[in-house]
Amino acid sequence: MRDGQSESKTGVHPNKMSNQNTPNRKGNPPAEKSDKRMTLPSRFHKEVHAHLSRNSQQTGPHLDLKRSSSPCKGKRKTILCSPLNLNESHGSGKGKPYNPQQVQGRIREILGKYSNGFWVSKLPQIYRELYKQDLPTEAIKDLETWTHICTVEKTCSSNPSELLLYPAKEQTTPSSPSPILTPNSTTVPAPTSNTSTDKPLHSPAQQRPPAAHLTRSGSRSPRSPPSSSSSPSPPSSPATLTPDLKLKLEELLVKYSNGLWAHALPKLFQDTYKTKLPGHVLENLHLLSDICTIDYPMPDNPKRAILYKRSSTGGGGGEDENCNRRNSSTSEEELRVRQELGRRLSNHAVPSLQIPKEEYPSVLVVEATNTNGVILRYIGEGYSQAQESMEDEMREFYGLDQSSPTPLSSPSSGQLVAVRAEEEEEILRAQVCEVMAEKVKVYYVDHGFSEVISKTKVFELHEKFFKLPFQATKCKLAGLEPFCQEPAVLKKFETMASGRILLAEILERGQTPLVVLYDTSQDDDVNINAACMKALQDKTLASPLQVNSAYMNVTVSSVCSDGTIYCQLPSRGLAKLNEILENIETYFHSQVTSEFLVSRPFCGKGCLARYKGKWSRVEITNLHGSRVLDILFIDVGVQASVEVIELREIPPLFLRDLIAIPPQAVKCCLADLAVSVGSWTPDAVQWLREKVLNITDCSMKVAKVDETKRCIYVHLFTDKNFHDPARSLNHQMAQSDLFKQQPDVFLTSHSPAKISTPTSSSKTSTTSDSTNGNSTSTSVPAKPHLRRALSGPKGGGGGNTTSITTPPETPSSPTHSLQLPSLLELPPAGNNMDVYVSVACHPGHFVLQPWRDMYKLVVLMGEMILYYNKTEEKPLNIEKNQIYAAKVENNWHRVLVKGVLTNGLVSVYELDYGKHELVSCTQLRPLIKEFRQLPFQGITAQLAGVKPRQWSEEASIVFRNHVEKKPLVAQLEAIQEATNPWDRKLTVFLVDTSQEERDIWVHDIMAEFADELTNEL
């Protein structure tokens, strides 16, 4: 869920670990012994039992694209064991390929800041400071040829290396464009570092390797360089943008703070401002350099650029990603008030409460009289646990013995005090709200409620109890802002949330964080925000449904791959919906504004998207990073994967009326069929689609209403003769051969037979009309595990898939002519690299992913979702040891086929994440050339510094707890090269540098573990 997003914070601490790249750090591993009868060392009992007590299914090696919590807990440091700077791109340096367009854009930006020129010798230093990368040495040699970017002048000095660099001279006469690459240049585009501070990348959280995160280090294959003819030609195009055009482009970039694809600009600009974007803008992206940062995440395709809005603060920002906004006037004002209140009795001020670092902290909801100010308390270490410890100390300090403090004689309004609660046992911090004759009204600052008590229960608050921030705080519920005080909303919230511990997805950190609350205590995770919004629906506008009643003029809008169908029935609600949507169409045509672009998507949010050429209501069901998301058209039952730029906010003028109309898609199942939903064959689904889709005069008779499954069982007719059961489609299907079981088939490269596994569903998406009327329908994925990824659809009908057309006579097979990506470039042995451990089995086998350029894999995964969710299933010759795209849960992965089973399942290895999966053969697609450019990101490894052994389960648990799904530093000991990328293996030391006080060498922990096991024998 969603799954948006800050940069990875990779810092460098020069004084840390500077002398630890020495042999004596490797230790002397103990002699190998059998683990079969080893007992667990006592010091590890707690850790192992804590692990075993967790849900064993809690998290796999994959994390959801949508919105996983950041693996980067706390400050991140990098070991400096050699001159190599881990923040720098390993692809830069002498003789290395680099991206000329990116370097040129950055030099243009630098010259914009130093318009009076500077020494060329200073350029590498300035470049490194601004972009946290080394300037490629080849670029310095190419400076003189980039006359459209800069001017290089020699000085009078006898030293020829002393050159001056100035902005490019104004060209007064037309001239032929200067090529970006020199004629003899051998450079090819190379990746950039993801630690650059000039663009708001996805946080490692959203880059956590889920089905779609991590790094794309770029293609390094020694191919011929891109021709200069494909590069922009600045001199031949307008040199500047008009102020009005620049302002409009800036407005669009503000809406998409996580980046906007340059190729999406023309359509977005046209839709928003009803005018065409001047053609020279895309050909001269450098003209936008003063309002945005330009990045090229696909080095093989320089025309695919992402534009990031420049920060108006000029760097640094005013907000720590895990803290409240520190430079905001409201925060300072609050601190000033608290300090003033504290001085009534003490010179100590209470610090401000910091928002937890987790993306999904647990919270205790106290109450809400307004959804823009829900009172809650954070649960966990440093919050509720620290509060309990403080109150235990207060109970002891303000005990009932004779030495306890005496009550305050004259408390004053606003004063911070200690209060003995009515139970006589609890001592709580409070603030005096009102002073009466014998009583005082106080507000419990850690619990979030008020009470009137006797003055005899009020004591002076000792200064040592000023240290903990007030624990009662407020949040705002996303999506409910216009209805924050609606009685129906508040009543629903009281019923579902008050007094309960929930998970809070933090969308925006600030004085009052913007959140989505989830109840994870049930089988299905419940989106509290969405449930409160549904409380505004007018039930009288829902489709009328009664058992044994017949309905005519029914439209079947969707047929899912599991046999579920969605219907629209004539009703007052449907008529009103169509009227409002027509008015919205007219309204949008008359508006020239970026106000309605969706800038902050989240799961459960209601908005608008195009369906068959018209705006329709949708609900966001899943987020894949910040750009790609899954939506459900709630009035037709169709799901789709789209880019965020395709969504629009519901105009405030129509919002209340539109929200009041319940979804008009009624989920139905055909009654009296021997085959249950989920067991339909593709042929049966196709037959039904051909019969009913795009027919508006169907009729149906309700047989049963299943409230638990929220499904209506019906008899469906394609005419109005619903009195004759023999004419129903139910009867026709029951009498046909459509549901005959197909025998198991052994699928090999010589057996192209299509195997159907009806229980497996695939989500495909398109919102356009298809010639046979089979519009997109998609499957709802398996129930999401919220603690792993708050991003899956919450309930909903089962498995829609794109219509299955008649298979071609010759099934497609892998294209052997397509080359594999180049090998992932690694630093030499003895050097360090920042990594993320996606899978950890034991010290002898785990999978690393390079931390550098992580956002590029996010881009790739998003592109794969958009591409494959719009392609229909086709028979495919699946061959062992070949590369494919495979759908696993909600995402598409690049996989290697390891084996084909007789039941239609295929064993695959995820090449970017290192996990083995079983998927249906219907979930595989050919991996096209565009998705073969990025080197595979998963690299198998073993831990250095410990002797190979048969590791016990207890030892494996300890190892996993220390490394899995964590960003670490790997010191390369050895590289075992291989022809195939998936056969390469590294031997590395792993170091956890997340703690300020010390670095943790993982092999030391495992060696100590092995020693204690040996000693206990």
CSV table of N, CA, C and O in Angstrom, one decimal, residues 66 108 264 554 576 609 624-625 726 739 801:
chain,number,residue,atom,x,y,z
A,66,LYS,N,4.1,-1.6,-3.2
A,66,LYS,CA,3.3,-0.5,-2.8
A,66,LYS,C,3.9,0.4,-1.8
A,66,LYS,O,4.3,1.5,-2.0
A,108,ARG,N,25.6,21.9,-16.8
A,108,ARG,CA,24.8,23.1,-17.1
A,108,ARG,C,24.2,23.7,-15.9
A,108,ARG,O,24.2,24.9,-15.7
A,264,ALA,N,5.4,11.5,-20.6
A,264,ALA,CA,4.0,11.7,-20.2
A,264,ALA,C,3.5,13.2,-20.2
A,264,ALA,O,2.3,13.5,-20.1
A,554,VAL,N,-30.7,-5.8,-17.5
A,554,VAL,CA,-29.5,-5.9,-16.7
A,554,VAL,C,-28.3,-5.9,-17.7
A,554,VAL,O,-28.3,-6.5,-18.8
A,576,LYS,N,-28.8,8.4,-11.3
A,576,LYS,CA,-28.2,9.6,-10.7
A,576,LYS,C,-26.6,9.6,-10.9
A,576,LYS,O,-26.0,10.7,-11.2
A,609,ALA,N,-11.1,7.8,-13.1
A,609,ALA,CA,-10.2,7.4,-14.2
A,609,ALA,C,-11.0,7.1,-15.4
A,609,ALA,O,-12.2,7.0,-15.3
A,624,HIS,N,2.2,0.3,-6.4
A,624,HIS,CA,3.5,-0.3,-6.8
A,624,HIS,C,4.5,0.9,-6.9
A,624,HIS,O,4.7,1.5,-7.9
A,625,GLY,N,5.1,1.2,-5.8
A,625,GLY,CA,5.9,2.4,-5.7
A,625,GLY,C,5.1,3.7,-5.8
A,625,GLY,O,3.9,3.7,-5.3
A,726,ALA,N,-35.1,-23.4,-18.4
A,726,ALA,CA,-34.3,-24.1,-19.5
A,726,ALA,C,-33.6,-23.1,-20.4
A,726,ALA,O,-32.7,-23.5,-21.1
A,739,PHE,N,-17.3,-27.7,-18.6
A,739,PHE,CA,-16.7,-27.9,-17.3
A,739,PHE,C,-16.0,-29.2,-17.1
A,739,PHE,O,-15.6,-29.6,-16.1
A,801,THR,N,-9.8,-11.9,-15.3
A,801,THR,CA,-8.7,-11.9,-16.2
A,801,THR,C,-9.1,-11.4,-17.6
A,801,THR,O,-10.3,-11.4,-17.9
